[in-house]
Coordinates of N, CA and C and ligand atoms in Angstrom, one line a residue:
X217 N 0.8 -1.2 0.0 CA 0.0 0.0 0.0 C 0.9 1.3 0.0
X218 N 0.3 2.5 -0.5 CA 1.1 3.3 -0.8 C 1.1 4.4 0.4
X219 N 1.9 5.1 1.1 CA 1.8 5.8 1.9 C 0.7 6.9 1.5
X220 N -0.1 7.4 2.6 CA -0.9 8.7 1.8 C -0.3 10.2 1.6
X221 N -0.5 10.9 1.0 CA 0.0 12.3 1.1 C 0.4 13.1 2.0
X222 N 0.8 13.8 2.1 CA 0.7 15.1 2.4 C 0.8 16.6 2.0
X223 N -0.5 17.1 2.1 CA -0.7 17.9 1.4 C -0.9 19.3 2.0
X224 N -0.1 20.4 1.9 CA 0.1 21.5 2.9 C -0.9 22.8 1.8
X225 N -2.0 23.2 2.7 CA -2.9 24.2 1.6 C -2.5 25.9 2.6
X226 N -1.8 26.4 2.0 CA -1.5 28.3 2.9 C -2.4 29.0 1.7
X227 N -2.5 30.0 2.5 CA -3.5 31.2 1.8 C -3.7 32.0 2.9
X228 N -3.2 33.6 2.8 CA -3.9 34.7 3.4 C -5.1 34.5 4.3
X229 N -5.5 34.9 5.1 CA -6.1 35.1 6.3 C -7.3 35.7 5.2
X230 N -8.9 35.1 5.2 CA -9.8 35.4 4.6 C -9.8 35.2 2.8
X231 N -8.8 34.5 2.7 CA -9.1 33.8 1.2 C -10.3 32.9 1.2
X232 N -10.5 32.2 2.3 CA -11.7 31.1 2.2 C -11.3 29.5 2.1
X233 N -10.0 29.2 2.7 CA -9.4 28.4 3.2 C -10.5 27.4 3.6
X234 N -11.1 27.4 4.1 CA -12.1 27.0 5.2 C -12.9 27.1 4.5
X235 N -13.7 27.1 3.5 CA -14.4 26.5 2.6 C -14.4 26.1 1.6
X236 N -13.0 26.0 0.8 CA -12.7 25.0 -0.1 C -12.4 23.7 0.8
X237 N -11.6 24.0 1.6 CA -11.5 22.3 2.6 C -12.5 21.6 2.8
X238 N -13.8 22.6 3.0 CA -15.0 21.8 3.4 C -15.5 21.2 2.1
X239 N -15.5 21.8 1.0 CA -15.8 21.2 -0.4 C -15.1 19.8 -0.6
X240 N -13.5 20.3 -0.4 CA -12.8 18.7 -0.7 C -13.0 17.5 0.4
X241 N -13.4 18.4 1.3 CA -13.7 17.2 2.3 C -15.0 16.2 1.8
X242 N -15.9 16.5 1.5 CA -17.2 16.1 0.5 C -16.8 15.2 -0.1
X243 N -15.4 15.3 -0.9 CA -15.6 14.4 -2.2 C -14.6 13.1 -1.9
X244 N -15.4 12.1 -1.3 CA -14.6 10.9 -0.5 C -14.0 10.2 -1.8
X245 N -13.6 10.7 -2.8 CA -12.7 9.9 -4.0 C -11.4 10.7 -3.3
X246 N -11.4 11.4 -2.8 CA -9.8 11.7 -2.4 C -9.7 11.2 -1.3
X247 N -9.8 10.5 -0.4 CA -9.5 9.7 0.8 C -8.9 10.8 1.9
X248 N -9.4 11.8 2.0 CA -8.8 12.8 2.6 C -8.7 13.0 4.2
X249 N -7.8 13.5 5.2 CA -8.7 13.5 6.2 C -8.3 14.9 6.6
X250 N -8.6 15.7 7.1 CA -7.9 16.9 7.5 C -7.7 16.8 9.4
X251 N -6.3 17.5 9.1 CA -5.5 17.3 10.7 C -5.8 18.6 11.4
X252 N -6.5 18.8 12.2 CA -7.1 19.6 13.4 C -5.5 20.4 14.3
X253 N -5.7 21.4 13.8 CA -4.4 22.3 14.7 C -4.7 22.4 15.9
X254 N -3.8 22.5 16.8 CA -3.9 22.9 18.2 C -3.8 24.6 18.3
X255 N -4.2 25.7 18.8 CA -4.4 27.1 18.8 C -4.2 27.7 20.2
X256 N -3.5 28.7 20.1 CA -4.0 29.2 21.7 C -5.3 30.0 21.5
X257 N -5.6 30.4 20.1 CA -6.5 32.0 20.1 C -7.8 31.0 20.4
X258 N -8.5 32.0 21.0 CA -9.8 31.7 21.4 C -11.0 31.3 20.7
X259 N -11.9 30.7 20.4 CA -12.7 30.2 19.7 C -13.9 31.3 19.3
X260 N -13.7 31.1 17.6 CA -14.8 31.6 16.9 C -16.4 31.6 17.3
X261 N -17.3 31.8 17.3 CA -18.7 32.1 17.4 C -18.7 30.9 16.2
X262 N -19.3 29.6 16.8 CA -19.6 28.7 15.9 C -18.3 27.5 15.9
X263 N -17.2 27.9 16.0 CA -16.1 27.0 15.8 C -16.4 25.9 17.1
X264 N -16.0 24.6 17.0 CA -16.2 23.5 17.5 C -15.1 22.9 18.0
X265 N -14.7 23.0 19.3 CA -13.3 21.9 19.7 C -13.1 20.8 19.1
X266 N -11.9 20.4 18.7 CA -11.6 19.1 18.3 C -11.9 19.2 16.8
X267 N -12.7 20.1 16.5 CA -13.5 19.9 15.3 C -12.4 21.2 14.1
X268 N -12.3 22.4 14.5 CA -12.1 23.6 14.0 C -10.5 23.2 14.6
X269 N -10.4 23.6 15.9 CA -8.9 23.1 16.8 C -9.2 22.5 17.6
X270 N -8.0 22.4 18.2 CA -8.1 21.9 20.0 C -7.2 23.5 20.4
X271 N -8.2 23.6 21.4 CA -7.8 25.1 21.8 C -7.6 25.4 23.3
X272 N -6.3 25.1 23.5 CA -5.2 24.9 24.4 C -4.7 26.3 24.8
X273 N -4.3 26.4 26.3 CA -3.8 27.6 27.0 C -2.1 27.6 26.7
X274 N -1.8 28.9 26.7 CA -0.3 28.9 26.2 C 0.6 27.9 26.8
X275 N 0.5 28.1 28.1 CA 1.6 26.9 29.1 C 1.0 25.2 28.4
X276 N -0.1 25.0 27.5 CA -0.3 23.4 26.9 C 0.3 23.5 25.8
X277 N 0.3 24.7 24.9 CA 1.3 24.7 23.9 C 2.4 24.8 24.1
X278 N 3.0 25.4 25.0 CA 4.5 25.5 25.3 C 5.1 23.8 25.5
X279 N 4.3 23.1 26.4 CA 4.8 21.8 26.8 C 4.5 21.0 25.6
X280 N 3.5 21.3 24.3 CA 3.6 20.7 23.2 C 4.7 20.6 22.2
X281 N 5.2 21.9 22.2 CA 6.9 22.3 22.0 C 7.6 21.7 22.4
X282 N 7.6 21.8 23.9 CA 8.9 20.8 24.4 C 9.2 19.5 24.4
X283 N 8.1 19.0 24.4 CA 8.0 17.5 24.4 C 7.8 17.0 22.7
X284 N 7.9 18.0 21.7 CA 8.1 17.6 20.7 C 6.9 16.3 19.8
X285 N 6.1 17.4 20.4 CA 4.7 16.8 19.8 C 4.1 17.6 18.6
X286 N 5.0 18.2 18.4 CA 4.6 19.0 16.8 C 5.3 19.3 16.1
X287 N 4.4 19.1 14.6 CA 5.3 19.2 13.4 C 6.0 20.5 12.6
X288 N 5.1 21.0 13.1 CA 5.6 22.4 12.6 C 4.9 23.4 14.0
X289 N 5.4 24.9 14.1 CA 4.4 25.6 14.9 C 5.1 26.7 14.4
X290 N 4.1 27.8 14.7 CA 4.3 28.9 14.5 C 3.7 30.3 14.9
X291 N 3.8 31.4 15.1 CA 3.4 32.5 16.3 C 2.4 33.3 14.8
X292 N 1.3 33.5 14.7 CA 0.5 33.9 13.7 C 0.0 35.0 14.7
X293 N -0.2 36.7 14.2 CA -0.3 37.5 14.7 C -0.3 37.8 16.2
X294 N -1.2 37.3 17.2 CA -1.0 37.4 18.8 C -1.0 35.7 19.3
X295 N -1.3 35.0 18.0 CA -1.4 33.2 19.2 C -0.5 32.4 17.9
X296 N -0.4 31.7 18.7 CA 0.7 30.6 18.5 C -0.8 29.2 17.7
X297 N 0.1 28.9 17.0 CA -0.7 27.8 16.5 C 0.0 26.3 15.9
X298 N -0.2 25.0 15.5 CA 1.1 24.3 15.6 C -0.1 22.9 15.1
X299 N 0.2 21.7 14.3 CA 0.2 20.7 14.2 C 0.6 19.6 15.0
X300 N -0.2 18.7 15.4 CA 0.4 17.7 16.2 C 0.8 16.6 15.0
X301 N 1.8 16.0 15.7 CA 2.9 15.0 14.5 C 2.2 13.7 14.6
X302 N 1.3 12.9 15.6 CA 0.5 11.7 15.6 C 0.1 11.3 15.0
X303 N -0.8 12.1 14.7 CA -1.9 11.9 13.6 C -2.0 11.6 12.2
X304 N -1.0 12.8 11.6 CA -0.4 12.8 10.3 C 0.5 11.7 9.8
X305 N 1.0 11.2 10.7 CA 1.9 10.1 10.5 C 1.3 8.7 10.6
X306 N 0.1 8.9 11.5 CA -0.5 7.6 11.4 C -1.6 7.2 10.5
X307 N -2.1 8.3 10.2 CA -2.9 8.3 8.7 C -2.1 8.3 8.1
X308 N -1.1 8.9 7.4 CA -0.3 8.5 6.2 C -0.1 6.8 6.0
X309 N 0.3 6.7 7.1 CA 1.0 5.1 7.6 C -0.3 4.0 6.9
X310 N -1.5 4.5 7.1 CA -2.6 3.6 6.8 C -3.1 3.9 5.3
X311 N -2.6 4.8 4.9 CA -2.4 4.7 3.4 C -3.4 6.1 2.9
X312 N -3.9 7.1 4.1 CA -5.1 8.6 4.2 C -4.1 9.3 3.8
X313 N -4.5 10.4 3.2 CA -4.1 11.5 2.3 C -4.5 12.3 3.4
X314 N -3.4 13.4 4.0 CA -3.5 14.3 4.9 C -3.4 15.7 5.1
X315 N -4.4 16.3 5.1 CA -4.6 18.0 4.4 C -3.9 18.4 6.1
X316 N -3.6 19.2 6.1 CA -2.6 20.3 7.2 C -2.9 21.9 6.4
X317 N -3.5 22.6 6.8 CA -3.7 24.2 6.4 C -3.1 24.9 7.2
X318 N -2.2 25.2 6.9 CA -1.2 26.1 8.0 C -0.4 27.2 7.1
X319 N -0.4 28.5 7.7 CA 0.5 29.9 7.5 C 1.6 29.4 6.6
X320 N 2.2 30.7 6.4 CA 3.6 30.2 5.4 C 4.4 30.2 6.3
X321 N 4.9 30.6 7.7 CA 5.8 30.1 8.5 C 6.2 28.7 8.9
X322 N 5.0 28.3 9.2 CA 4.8 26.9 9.7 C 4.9 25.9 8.2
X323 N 4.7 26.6 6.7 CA 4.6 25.9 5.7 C 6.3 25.7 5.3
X324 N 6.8 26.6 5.9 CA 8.3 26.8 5.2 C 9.4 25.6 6.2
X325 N 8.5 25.4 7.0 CA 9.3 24.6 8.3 C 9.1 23.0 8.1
X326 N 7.6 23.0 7.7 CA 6.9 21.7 6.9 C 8.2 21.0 5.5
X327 N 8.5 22.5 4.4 CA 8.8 22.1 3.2 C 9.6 21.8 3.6
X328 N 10.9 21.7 4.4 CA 12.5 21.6 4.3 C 12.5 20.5 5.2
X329 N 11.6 20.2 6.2 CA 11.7 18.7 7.0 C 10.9 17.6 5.7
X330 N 9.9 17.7 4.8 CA 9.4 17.2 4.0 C 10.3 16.9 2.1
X331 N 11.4 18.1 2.2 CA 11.7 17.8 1.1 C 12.3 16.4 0.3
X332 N 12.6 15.6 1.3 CA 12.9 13.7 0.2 C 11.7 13.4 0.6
X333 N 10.4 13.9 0.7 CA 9.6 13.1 0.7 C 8.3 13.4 -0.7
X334 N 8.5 12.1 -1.1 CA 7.5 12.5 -2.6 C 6.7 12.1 -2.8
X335 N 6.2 12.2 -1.8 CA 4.0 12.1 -1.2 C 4.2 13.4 -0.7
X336 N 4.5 14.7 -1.0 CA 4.4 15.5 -0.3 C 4.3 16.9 -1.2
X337 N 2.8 17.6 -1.2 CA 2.5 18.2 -2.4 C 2.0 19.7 -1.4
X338 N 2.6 20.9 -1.9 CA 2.0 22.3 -1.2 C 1.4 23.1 -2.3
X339 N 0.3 23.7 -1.9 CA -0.5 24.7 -2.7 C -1.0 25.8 -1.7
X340 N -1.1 27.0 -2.7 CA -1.1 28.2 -2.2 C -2.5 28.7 -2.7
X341 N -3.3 28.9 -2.0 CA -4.7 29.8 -2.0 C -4.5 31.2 -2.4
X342 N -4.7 31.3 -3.2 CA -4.9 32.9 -3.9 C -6.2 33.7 -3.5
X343 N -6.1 35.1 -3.4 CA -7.3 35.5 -3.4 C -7.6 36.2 -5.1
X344 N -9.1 36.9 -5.7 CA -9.0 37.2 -7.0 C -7.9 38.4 -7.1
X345 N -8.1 39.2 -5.6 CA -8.1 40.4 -6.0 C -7.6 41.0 -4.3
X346 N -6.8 41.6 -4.2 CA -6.2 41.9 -2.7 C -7.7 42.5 -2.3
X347 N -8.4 43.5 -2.6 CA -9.4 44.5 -2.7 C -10.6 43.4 -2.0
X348 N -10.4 42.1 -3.4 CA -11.6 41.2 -2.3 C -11.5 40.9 -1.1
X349 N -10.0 40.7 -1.0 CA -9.3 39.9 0.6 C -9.5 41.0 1.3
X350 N -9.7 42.1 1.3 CA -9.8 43.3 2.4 C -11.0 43.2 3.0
X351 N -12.2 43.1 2.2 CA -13.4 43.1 2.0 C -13.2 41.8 2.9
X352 N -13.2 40.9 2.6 CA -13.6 39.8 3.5 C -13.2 39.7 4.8
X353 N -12.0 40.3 5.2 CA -10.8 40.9 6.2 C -12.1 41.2 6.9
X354 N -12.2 42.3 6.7 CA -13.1 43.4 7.2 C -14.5 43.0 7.8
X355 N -14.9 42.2 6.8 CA -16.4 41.7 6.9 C -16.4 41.1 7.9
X356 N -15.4 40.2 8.6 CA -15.9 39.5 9.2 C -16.0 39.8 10.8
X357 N -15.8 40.8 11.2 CA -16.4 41.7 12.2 C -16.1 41.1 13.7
X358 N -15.0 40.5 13.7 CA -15.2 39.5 15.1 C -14.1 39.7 15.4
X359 N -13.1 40.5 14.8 CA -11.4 41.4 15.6 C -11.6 42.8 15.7
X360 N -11.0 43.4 16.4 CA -10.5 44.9 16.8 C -9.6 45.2 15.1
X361 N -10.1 46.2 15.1 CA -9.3 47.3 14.3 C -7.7 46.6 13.9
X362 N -7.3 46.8 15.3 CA -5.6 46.5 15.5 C -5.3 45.3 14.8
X363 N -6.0 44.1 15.3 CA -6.1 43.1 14.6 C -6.4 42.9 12.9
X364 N -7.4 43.6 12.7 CA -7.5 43.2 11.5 C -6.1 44.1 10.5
X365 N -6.2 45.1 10.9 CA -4.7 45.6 10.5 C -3.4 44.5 9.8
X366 N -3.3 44.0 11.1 CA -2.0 43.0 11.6 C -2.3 42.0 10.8
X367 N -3.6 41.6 10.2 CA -4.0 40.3 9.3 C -3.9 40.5 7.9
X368 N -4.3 42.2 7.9 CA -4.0 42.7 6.2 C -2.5 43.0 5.8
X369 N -1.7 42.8 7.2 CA -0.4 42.9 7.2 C 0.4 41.8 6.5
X370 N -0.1 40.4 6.9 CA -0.1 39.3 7.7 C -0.4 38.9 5.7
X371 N -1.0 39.4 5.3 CA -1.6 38.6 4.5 C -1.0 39.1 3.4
X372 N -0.4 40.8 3.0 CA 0.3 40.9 2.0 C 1.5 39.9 2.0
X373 N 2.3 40.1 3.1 CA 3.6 39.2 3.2 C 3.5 37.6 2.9
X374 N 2.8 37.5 3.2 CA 2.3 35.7 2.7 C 1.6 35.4 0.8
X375 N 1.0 36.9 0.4 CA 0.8 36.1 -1.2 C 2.2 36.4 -1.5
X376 N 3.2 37.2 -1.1 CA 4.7 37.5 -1.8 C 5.4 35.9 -1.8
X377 N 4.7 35.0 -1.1 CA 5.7 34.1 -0.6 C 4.7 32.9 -1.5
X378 N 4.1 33.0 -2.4 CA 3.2 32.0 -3.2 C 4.4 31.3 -4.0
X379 N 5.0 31.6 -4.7 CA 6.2 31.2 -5.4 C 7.4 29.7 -4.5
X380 N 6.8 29.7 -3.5 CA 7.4 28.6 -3.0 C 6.7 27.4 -2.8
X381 N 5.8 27.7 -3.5 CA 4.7 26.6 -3.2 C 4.4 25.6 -4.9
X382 N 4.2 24.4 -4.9 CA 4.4 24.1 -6.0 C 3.2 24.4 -6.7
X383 N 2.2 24.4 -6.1 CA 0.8 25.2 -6.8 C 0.4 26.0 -6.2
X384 N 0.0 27.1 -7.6 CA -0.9 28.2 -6.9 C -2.5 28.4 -7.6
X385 N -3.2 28.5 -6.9 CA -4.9 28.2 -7.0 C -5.8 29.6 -7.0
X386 N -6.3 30.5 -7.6 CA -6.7 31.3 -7.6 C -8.6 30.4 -6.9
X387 N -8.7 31.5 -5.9 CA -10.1 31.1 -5.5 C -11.0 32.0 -5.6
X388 N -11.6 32.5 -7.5 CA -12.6 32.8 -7.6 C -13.6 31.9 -7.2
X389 N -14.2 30.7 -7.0 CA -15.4 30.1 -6.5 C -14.8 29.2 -5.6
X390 N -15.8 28.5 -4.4 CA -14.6 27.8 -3.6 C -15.3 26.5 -4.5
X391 N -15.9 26.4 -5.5 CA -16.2 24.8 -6.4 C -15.3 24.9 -7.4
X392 N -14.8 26.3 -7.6 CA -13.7 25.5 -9.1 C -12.3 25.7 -8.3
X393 N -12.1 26.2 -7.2 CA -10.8 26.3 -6.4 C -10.6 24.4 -6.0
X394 N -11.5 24.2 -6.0 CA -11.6 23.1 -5.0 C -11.5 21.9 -5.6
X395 N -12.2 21.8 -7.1 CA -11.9 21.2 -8.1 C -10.4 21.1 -8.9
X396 N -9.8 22.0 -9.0 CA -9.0 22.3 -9.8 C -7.7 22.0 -8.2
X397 N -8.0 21.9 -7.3 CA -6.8 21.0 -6.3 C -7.8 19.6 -6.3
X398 N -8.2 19.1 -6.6 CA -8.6 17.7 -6.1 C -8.1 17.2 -7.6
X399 N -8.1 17.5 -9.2 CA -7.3 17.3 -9.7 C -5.6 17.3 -9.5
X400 N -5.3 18.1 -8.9 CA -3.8 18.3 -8.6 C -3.8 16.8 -7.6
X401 N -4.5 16.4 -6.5 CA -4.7 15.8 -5.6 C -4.6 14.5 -6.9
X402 N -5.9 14.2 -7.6 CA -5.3 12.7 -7.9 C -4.4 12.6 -9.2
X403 N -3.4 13.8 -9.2 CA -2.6 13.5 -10.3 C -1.4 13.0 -9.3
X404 N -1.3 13.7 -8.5 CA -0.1 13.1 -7.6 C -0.2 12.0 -6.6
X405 N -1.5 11.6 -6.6 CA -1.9 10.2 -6.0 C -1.8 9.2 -7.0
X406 N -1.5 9.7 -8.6 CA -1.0 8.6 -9.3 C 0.7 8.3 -9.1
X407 N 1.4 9.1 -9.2 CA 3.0 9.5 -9.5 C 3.5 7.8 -8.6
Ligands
5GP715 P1 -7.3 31.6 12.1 O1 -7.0 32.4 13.3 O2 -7.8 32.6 11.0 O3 -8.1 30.4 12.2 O4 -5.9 31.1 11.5 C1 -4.8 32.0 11.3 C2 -3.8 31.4 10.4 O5 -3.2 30.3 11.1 C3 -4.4 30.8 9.1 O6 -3.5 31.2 8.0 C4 -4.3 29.3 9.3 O7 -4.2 28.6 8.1 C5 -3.1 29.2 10.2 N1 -3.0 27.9 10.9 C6 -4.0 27.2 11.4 N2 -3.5 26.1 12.0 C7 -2.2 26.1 11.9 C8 -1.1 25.3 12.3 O8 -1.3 24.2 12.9 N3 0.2 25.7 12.0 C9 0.4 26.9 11.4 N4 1.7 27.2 11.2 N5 -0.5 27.7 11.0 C10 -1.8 27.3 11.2

């Protein structure tokens, strides 16, 4: 059996990340499973433990660090956020294809521990139009000013860094974003 993927999806803060995943999650031809981050930031209006994250106090992250229970981590505007290494490895092991959505910090940390490995595919979420990504920034009404600032900050610096990524996905609709990686997905599940 063949090991399963790993498949690293980054994109700007308000590209809609979080809704193409949920599209590809739908389409059980890709055997997918997506790996649940651990977070310190506080939970969304609607987001679900275990489900969205596992949403841990800084001193449980910290000891996640040290004891070397994560595969990547990385400090994203005021909280810390990070992958646990168990899971990914033990789906893989069973032959699951494993989505990880994480920043370009934590993606850059991912590529260079992952480079001999050739089950291991990264794509970058585009937005159409910076102007839309503001708009959505903005819309979504649940950070301070300061914050959202820091995320339109956060988010120029991250499309400059698309070029590191072996695909890049423009997400005019999250059905042809979503399609057009689930192709990518089973062309590299043939290789
Ligand atoms: P949000 O607070 O909007 O849920 O996430 C902020 C950013 O952190 C997003 O770009 C998201 O993809 C990223 N992120 C979520 N989980 C992880 C993770 O485990 N590691 C890293 N490095 N980034 C993550």
């Amino acid at each position: 059996m063949k090991r399963g993927l790993l498949i690293v999806l980054s994109g700007p803060s308000g590209v809609g990340k979080g809704t193409v995943r949920k599209v590809l999650m739908n389409n059980d031809s890709l055997n997918l499973y997506y790996s649940v981050s651990m977070t310190t930031r506080k939970p969304r209006v609607g987001e679900t433990e275990g489900v969205d994250y596992f949403f841990v106090s800084k001193e449980k992250f910290m000891s996640a660090i040290k004891n070397h229970e994560l595969l990547e981590h990385a400090k994203f505007v005021n909280n810390y956020y990070g992958t646990p290494k168990f899971y990914v490895e033990k789906l893989r092991d069973e032959g699951k294809n494993v989505l990880i959505e994480i920043e370009t910090r934590g993606a850059k940390q991912v590529m260079s521990s992952y480079a001999e490995d050739d089950r291991f595919v990264t794509i970058f979420l585009m937005p159409p139009s910076f102007e839309e990504l503001e708009k959505r920034i903005r819309g979504r009404r649940t950070e301070t000013d300061e914050v959202v600032k820091e995320r339109l900050n956060k988010a120029r610096r991250e499309i400059a860094l698309n070029k590191l990524y072996d695909f890049v996905v423009v997400n005019d609709s999250p059905e042809n974003a979503a399609n057009e990686i689930a192709n990518i997905l089973k062309n590299k599940s043939l290789d």
